[in-house]
Every structure is written in C-alpha cells, then in structure tokens.
PDB file of C-alpha atoms and ligand atoms in Angstrom:
ATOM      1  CA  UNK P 228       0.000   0.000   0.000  1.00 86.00           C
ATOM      2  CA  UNK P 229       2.883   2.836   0.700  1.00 87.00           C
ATOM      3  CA  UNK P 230       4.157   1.862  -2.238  1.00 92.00           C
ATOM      4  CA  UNK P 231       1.178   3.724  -4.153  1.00 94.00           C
ATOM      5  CA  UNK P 232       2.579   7.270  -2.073  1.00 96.00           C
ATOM      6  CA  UNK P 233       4.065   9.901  -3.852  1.00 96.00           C
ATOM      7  CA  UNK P 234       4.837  12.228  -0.619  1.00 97.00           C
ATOM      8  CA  UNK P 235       3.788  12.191   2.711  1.00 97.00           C
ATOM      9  CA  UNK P 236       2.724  15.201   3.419  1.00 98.00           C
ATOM     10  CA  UNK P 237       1.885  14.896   7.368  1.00 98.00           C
ATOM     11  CA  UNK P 238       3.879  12.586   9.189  1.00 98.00           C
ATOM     12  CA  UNK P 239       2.261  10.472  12.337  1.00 98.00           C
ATOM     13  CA  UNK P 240       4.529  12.639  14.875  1.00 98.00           C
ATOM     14  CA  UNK P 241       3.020  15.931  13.581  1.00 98.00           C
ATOM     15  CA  UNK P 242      -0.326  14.825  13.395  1.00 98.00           C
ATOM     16  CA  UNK P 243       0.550  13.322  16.986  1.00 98.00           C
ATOM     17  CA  UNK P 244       1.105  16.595  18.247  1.00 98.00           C
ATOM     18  CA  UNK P 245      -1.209  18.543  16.897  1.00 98.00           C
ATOM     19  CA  UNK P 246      -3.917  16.422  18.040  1.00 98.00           C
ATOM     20  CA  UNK P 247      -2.672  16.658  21.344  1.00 98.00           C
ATOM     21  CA  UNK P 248      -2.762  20.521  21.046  1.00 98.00           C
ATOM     22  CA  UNK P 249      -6.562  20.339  19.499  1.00 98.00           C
ATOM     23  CA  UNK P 250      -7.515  18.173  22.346  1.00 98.00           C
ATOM     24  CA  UNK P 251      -5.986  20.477  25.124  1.00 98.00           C
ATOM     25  CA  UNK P 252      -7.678  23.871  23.638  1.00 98.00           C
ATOM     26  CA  UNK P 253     -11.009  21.952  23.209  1.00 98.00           C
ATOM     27  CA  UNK P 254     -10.560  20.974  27.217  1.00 98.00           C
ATOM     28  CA  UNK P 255     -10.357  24.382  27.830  1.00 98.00           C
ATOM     29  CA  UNK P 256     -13.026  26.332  25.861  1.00 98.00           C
ATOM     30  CA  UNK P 257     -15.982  23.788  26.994  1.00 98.00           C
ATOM     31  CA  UNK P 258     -14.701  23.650  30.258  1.00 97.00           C
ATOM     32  CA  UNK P 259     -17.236  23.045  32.784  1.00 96.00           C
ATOM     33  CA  UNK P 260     -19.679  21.811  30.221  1.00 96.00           C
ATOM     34  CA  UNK P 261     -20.390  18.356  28.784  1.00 96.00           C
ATOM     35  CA  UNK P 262     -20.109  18.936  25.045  1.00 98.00           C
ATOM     36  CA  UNK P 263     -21.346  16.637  22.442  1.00 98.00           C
ATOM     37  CA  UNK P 264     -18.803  15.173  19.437  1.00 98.00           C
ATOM     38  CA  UNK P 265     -19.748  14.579  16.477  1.00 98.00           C
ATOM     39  CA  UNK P 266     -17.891  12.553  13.950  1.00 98.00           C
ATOM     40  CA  UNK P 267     -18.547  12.824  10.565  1.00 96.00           C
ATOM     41  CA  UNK P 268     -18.069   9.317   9.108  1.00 95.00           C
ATOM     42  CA  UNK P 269     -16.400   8.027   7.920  1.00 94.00           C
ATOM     43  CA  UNK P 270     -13.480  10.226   7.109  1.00 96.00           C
ATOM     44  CA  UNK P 271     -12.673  11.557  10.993  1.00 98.00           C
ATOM     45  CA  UNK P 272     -12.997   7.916  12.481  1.00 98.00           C
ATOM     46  CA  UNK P 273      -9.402   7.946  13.252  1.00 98.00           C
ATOM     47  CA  UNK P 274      -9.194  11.574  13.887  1.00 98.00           C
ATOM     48  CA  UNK P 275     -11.837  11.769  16.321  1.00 98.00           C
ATOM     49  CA  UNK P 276     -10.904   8.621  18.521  1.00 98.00           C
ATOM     50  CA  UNK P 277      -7.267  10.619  18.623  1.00 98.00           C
ATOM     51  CA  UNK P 278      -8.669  13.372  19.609  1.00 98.00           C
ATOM     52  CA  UNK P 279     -11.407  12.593  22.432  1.00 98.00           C
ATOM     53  CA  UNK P 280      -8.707  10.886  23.931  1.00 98.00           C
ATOM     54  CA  UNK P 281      -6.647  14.152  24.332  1.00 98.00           C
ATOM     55  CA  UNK P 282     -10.125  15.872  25.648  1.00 98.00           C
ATOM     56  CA  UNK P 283     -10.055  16.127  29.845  1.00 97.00           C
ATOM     57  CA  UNK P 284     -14.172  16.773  29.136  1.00 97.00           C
ATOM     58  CA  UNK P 285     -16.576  14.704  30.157  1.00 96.00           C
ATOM     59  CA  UNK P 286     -17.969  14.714  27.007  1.00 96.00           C
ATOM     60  CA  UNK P 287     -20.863  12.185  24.935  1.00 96.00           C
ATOM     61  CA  UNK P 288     -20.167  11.369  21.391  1.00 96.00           C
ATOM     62  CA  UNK P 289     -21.895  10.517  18.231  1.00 96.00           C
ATOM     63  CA  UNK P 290     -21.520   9.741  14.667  1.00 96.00           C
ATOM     64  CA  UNK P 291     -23.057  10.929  11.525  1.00 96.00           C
ATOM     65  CA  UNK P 292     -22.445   9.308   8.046  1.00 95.00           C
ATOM     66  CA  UNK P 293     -22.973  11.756   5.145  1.00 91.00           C
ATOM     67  CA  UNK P 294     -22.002  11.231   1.549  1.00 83.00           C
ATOM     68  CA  UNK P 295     -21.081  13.798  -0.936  1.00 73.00           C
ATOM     69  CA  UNK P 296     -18.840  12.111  -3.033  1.00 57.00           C
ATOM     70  CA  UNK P 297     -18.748   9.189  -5.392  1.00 54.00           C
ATOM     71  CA  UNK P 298     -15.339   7.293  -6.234  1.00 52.00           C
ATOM     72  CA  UNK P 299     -14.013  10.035  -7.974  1.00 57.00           C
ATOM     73  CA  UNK P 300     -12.103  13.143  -6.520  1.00 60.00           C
ATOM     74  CA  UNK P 301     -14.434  15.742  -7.487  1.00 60.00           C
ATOM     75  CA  UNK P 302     -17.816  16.743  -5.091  1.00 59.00           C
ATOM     76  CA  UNK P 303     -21.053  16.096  -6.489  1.00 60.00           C
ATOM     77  CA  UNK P 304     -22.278  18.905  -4.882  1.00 64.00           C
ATOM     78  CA  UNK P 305     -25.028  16.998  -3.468  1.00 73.00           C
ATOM     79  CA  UNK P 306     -25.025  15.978   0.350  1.00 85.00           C
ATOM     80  CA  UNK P 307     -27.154  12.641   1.548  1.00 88.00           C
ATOM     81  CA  UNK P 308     -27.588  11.730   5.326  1.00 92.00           C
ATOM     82  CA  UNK P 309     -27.245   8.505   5.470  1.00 93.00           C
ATOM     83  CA  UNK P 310     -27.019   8.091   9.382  1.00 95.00           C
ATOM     84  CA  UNK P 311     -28.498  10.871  11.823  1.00 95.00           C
ATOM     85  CA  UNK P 312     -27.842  11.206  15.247  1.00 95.00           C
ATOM     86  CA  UNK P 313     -29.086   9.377  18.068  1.00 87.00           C
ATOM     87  CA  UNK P 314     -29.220  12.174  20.677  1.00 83.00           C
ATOM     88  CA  UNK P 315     -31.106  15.339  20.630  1.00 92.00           C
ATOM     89  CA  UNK P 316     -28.534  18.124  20.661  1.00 97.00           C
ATOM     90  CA  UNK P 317     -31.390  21.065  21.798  1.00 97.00           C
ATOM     91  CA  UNK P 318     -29.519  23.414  23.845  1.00 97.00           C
ATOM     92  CA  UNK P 319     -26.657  21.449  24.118  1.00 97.00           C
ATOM     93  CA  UNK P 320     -22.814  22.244  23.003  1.00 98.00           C
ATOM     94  CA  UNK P 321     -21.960  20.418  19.577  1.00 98.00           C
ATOM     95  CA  UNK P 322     -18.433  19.864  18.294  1.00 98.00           C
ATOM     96  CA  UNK P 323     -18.368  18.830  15.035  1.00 98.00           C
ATOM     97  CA  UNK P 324     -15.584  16.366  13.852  1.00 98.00           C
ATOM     98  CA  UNK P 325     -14.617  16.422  10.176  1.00 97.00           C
ATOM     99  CA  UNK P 326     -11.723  14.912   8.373  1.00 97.00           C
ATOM    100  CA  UNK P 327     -11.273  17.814   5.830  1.00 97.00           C
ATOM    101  CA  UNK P 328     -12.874  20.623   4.410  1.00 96.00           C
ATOM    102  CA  UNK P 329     -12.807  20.906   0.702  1.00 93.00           C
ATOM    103  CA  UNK P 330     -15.532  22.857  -0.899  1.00 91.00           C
ATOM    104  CA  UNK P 331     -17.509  23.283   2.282  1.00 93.00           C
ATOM    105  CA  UNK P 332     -20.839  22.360   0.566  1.00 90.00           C
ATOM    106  CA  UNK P 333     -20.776  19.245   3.080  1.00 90.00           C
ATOM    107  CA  UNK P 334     -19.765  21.269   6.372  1.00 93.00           C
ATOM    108  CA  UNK P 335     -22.304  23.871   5.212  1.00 92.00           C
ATOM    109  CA  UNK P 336     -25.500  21.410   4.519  1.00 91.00           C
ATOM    110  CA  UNK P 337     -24.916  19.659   8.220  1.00 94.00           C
ATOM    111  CA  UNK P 338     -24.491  22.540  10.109  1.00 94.00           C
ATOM    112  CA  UNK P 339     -27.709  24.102   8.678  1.00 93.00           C
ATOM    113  CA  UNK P 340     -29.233  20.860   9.576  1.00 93.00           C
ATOM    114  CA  UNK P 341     -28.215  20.881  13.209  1.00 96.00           C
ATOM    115  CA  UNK P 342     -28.826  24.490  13.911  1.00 96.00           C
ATOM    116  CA  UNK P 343     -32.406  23.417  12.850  1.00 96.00           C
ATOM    117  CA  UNK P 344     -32.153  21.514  16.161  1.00 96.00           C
ATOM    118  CA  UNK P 345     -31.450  24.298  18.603  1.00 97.00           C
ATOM    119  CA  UNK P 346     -28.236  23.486  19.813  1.00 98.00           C
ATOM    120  CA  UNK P 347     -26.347  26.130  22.404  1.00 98.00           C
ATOM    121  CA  UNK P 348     -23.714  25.921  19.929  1.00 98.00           C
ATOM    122  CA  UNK P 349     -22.124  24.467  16.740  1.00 98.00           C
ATOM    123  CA  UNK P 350     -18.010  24.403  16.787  1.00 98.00           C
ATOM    124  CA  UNK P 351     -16.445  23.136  13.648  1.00 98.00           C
ATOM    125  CA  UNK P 352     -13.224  21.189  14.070  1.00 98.00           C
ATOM    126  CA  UNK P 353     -11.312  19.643  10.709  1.00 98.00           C
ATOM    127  CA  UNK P 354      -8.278  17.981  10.688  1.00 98.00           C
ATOM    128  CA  UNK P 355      -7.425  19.301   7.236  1.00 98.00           C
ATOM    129  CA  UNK P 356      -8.528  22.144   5.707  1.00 97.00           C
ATOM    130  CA  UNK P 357      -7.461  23.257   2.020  1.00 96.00           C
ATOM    131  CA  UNK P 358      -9.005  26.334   1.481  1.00 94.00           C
ATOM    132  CA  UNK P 359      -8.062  26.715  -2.360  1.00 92.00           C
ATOM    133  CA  UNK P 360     -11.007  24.760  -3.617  1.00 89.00           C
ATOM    134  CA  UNK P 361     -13.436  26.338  -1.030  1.00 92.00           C
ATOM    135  CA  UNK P 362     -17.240  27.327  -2.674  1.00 90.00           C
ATOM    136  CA  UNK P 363     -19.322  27.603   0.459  1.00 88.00           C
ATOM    137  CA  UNK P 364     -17.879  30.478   2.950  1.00 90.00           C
ATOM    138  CA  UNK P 365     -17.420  28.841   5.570  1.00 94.00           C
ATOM    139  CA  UNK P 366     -14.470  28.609   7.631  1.00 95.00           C
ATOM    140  CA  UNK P 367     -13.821  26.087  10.830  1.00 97.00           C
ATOM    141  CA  UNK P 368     -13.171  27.197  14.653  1.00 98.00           C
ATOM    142  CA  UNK P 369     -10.285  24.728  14.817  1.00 98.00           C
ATOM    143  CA  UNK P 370      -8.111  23.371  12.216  1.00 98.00           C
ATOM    144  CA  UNK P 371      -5.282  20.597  12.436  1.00 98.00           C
ATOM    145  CA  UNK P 372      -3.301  21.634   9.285  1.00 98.00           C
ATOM    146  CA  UNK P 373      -3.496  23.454   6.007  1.00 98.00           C
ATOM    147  CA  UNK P 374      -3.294  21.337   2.905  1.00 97.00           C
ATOM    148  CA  UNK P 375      -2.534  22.327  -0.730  1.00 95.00           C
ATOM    149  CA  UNK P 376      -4.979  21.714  -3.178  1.00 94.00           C
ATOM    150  CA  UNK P 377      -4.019  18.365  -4.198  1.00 94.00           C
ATOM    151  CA  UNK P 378      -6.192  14.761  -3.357  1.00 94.00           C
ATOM    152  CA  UNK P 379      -4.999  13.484   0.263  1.00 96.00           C
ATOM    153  CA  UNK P 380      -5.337  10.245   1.621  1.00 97.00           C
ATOM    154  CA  UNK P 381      -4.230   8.346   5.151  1.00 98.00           C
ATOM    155  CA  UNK P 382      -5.205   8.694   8.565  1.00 98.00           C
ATOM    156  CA  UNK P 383      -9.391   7.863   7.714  1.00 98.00           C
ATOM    157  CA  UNK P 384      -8.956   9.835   4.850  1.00 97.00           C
ATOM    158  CA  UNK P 385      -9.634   7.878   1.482  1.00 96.00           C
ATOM    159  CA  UNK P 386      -9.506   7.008  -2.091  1.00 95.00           C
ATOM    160  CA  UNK P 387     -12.093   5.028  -3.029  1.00 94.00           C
ATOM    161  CA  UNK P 388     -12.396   3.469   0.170  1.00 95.00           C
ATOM    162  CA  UNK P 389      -8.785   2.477   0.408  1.00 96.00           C
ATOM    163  CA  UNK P 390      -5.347   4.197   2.152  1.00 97.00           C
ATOM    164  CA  UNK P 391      -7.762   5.215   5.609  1.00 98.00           C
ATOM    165  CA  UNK P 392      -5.426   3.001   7.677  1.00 98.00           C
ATOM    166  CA  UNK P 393      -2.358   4.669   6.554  1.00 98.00           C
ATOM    167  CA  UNK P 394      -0.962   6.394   9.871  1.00 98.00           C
ATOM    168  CA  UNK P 395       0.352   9.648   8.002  1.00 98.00           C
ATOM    169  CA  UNK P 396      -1.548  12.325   5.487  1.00 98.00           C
ATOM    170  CA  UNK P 397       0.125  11.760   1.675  1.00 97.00           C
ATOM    171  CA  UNK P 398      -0.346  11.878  -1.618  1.00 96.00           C
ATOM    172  CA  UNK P 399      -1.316   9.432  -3.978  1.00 95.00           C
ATOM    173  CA  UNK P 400       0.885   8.588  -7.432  1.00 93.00           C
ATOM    174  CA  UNK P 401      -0.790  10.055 -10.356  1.00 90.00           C
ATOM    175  CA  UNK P 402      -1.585   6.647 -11.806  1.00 91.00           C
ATOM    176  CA  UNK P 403      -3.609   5.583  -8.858  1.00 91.00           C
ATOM    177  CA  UNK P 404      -5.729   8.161  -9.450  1.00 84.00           C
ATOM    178  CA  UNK P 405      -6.246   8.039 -13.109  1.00 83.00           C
ATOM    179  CA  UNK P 406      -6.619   4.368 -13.113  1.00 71.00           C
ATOM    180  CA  UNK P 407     -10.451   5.108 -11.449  1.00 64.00           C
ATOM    181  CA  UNK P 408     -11.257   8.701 -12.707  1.00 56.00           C
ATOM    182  CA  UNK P 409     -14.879   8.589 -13.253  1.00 49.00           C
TER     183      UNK P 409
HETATM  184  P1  IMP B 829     -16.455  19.150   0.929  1.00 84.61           P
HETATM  185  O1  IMP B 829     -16.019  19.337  -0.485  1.00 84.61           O
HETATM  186  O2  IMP B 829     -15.905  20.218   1.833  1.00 84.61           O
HETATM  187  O3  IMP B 829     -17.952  19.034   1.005  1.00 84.61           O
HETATM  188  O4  IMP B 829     -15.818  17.782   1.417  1.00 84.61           O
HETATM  189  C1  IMP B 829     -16.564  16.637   1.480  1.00 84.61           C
HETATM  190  C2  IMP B 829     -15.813  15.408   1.829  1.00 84.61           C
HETATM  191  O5  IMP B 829     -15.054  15.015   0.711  1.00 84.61           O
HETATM  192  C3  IMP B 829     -14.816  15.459   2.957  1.00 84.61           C
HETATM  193  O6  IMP B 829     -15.398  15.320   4.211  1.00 84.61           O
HETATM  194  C4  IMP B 829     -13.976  14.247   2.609  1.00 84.61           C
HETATM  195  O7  IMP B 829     -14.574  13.078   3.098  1.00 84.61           O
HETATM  196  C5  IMP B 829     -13.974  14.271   1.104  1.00 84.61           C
HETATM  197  N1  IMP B 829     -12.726  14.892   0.591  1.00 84.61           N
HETATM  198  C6  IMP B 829     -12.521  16.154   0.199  1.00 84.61           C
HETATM  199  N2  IMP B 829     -11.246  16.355  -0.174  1.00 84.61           N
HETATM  200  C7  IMP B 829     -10.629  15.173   0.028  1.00 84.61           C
HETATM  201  C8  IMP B 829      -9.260  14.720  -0.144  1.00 84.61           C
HETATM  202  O8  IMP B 829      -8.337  15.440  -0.545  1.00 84.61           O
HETATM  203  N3  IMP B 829      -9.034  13.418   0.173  1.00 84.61           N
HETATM  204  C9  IMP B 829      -9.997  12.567   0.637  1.00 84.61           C
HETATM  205  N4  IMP B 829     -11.265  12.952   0.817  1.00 84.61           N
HETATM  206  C10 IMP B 829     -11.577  14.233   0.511  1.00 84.61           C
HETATM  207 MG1   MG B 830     -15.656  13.550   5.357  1.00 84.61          MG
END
C-alpha cells in the first residue's frame, strides 16, 4: 500500500502533536460543560478517537455518516444523510468532527441541519482544511493543518475506500488516481 505514495505530506509525529494541542484547547473552551462530538463518518474515524482521547471533558459522542462524493475526486455537490444522530442536541454544546474541508458544501448542509435543532452551539473542528477549492464560505473554529490543493489520503482519509489506515496524510501517485477517474 505505501508503495502507491508519492509524498507524505503529514507525518504520524506531527499529526501526533497537533492532536494533542486540538484536544488540550477543546478541554479548555468547553470547560465546565459536557459537550457533544460529532464525527462525521467516515473520514474523521481515526481523527476523532485521537482526539477525544486528548479531551479532559466529560464529554458524549456521536456519529453521523454523510455522503457527498462518489469514487471520484471531485464533489457532487449533493449531500445525503445517510445516518443521523441518536441524541437530541437542543440546547446542548456540539463539536463537530470532520476529516477535511474541501468545498464546504458538506460542512455547510450539516451545520444548517443541526442548527435546525437548537443546539447552544455548533463548533467546527477539521483535521485538514485546504481552502483553495473552497465554494461555500465557511471557515472552521479549529483546524489541524493546512493542505494544498491536491487529493490526500491516510489517517481515515480515502480514495475510493482504500489508504484510511495509513498512519500519516500523503499523496497518492498520479496513476492511482487516473486508473479510477470517473
Ligand atoms: P467538501 O467538499 O468540503 O464538502 O468535502 C466533502 C468530503 O469530501 C470530505 O469530508 C472528505 O470526506 C472528502 N474529501 C474532500 N477532499 C478530500 C481529499 O483530498 N481526500 C480525501 N477525501 C476528501
Ligand atoms: Mg468527510
């Protein structure tokens, strides 16, 4: 499998770190309260067990599974829930766990849809952000790292389903890619 990586653009120790930073900051803004996590699956599985483990809260968790994107490496632009929450979030403070944000339409549909809900408050957290390619403004309260426009893959991040258990953020060869361009 590493031997389909061009670069590695994150290494394990870095993301290491800054999770450990995200997870200490997080402690202290919802300090005293019992915040709710949301990951968005499946992309910030791996992200999102990091971080709640660097998180001194005594905090619930959830998942949601959306889907904007087919096999490809381009957004459909259209955003499908296709697993909701569990717990009602009225008047409660929600963190929301993402693994990147790309265009934003995805960030942008959910948190219209859980503001619906009457939450105290909505904070975005993304472990990548690459703002180059953004279409929805929208911008996150906490990001891990700043990515260049390019297709990532490793640490739940995928192509195609495959390279999420890589430990490290990199870059596919350009033959992977074009072998299953839509
Ligand atoms: P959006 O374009 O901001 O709506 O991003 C939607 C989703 O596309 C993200 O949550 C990721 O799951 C996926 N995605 C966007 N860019 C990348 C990438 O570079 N690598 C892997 N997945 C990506
Ligand atoms: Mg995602």
């Amino acid at each position: 499998m590493t031997n389909d990586i061009m670069k590695v653009l994150i290494t394990e120790e870095q993301i290491e770190r800054r999770v450990k930073e995200l997870g200490r900051e997080l402690s202290d803004k919802f300090e005293g309260s019992e915040p709710l996590f949301i990951g968005v699956l499946k992309g910030s599985f791996i992200f999102m067990a990091d971080l709640i483990r660097n998180v001194s809260l005594k905090c619930s968790m959830d998942f949601m599974a959306v889907s904007s994107y087919g096999n490809g490496t381009t957004t459909s632009g259209a955003v499908k829930i296709n697993k909701d929450l569990n717990e009602d979030i009225a008047g409660r403070h929600v963190i929301i766990v993402e693994d990147i944000l790309d265009s934003g339409v995805t960030l942008t549909y959910l948190c219209g849809y859980l503001q619906n809900r009457k939450p105290e408050s909505i904070t975005l957290v993304t472990l990548l952000d690459k703002p180059a390619r953004r279409k929805a403004p929208i911008k996150a309260d906490y990001v891990g790292f700043e990515v260049p426009d390019e297709f990532v893959v490793g640490y739940g991040l995928d192509f195609a389903e495959k390279y999420r258990n890589l430990p490290f953020v990199g870059v596919l060869k350009p033959e992977i890619y074009s072998d299953c361009e839509e």
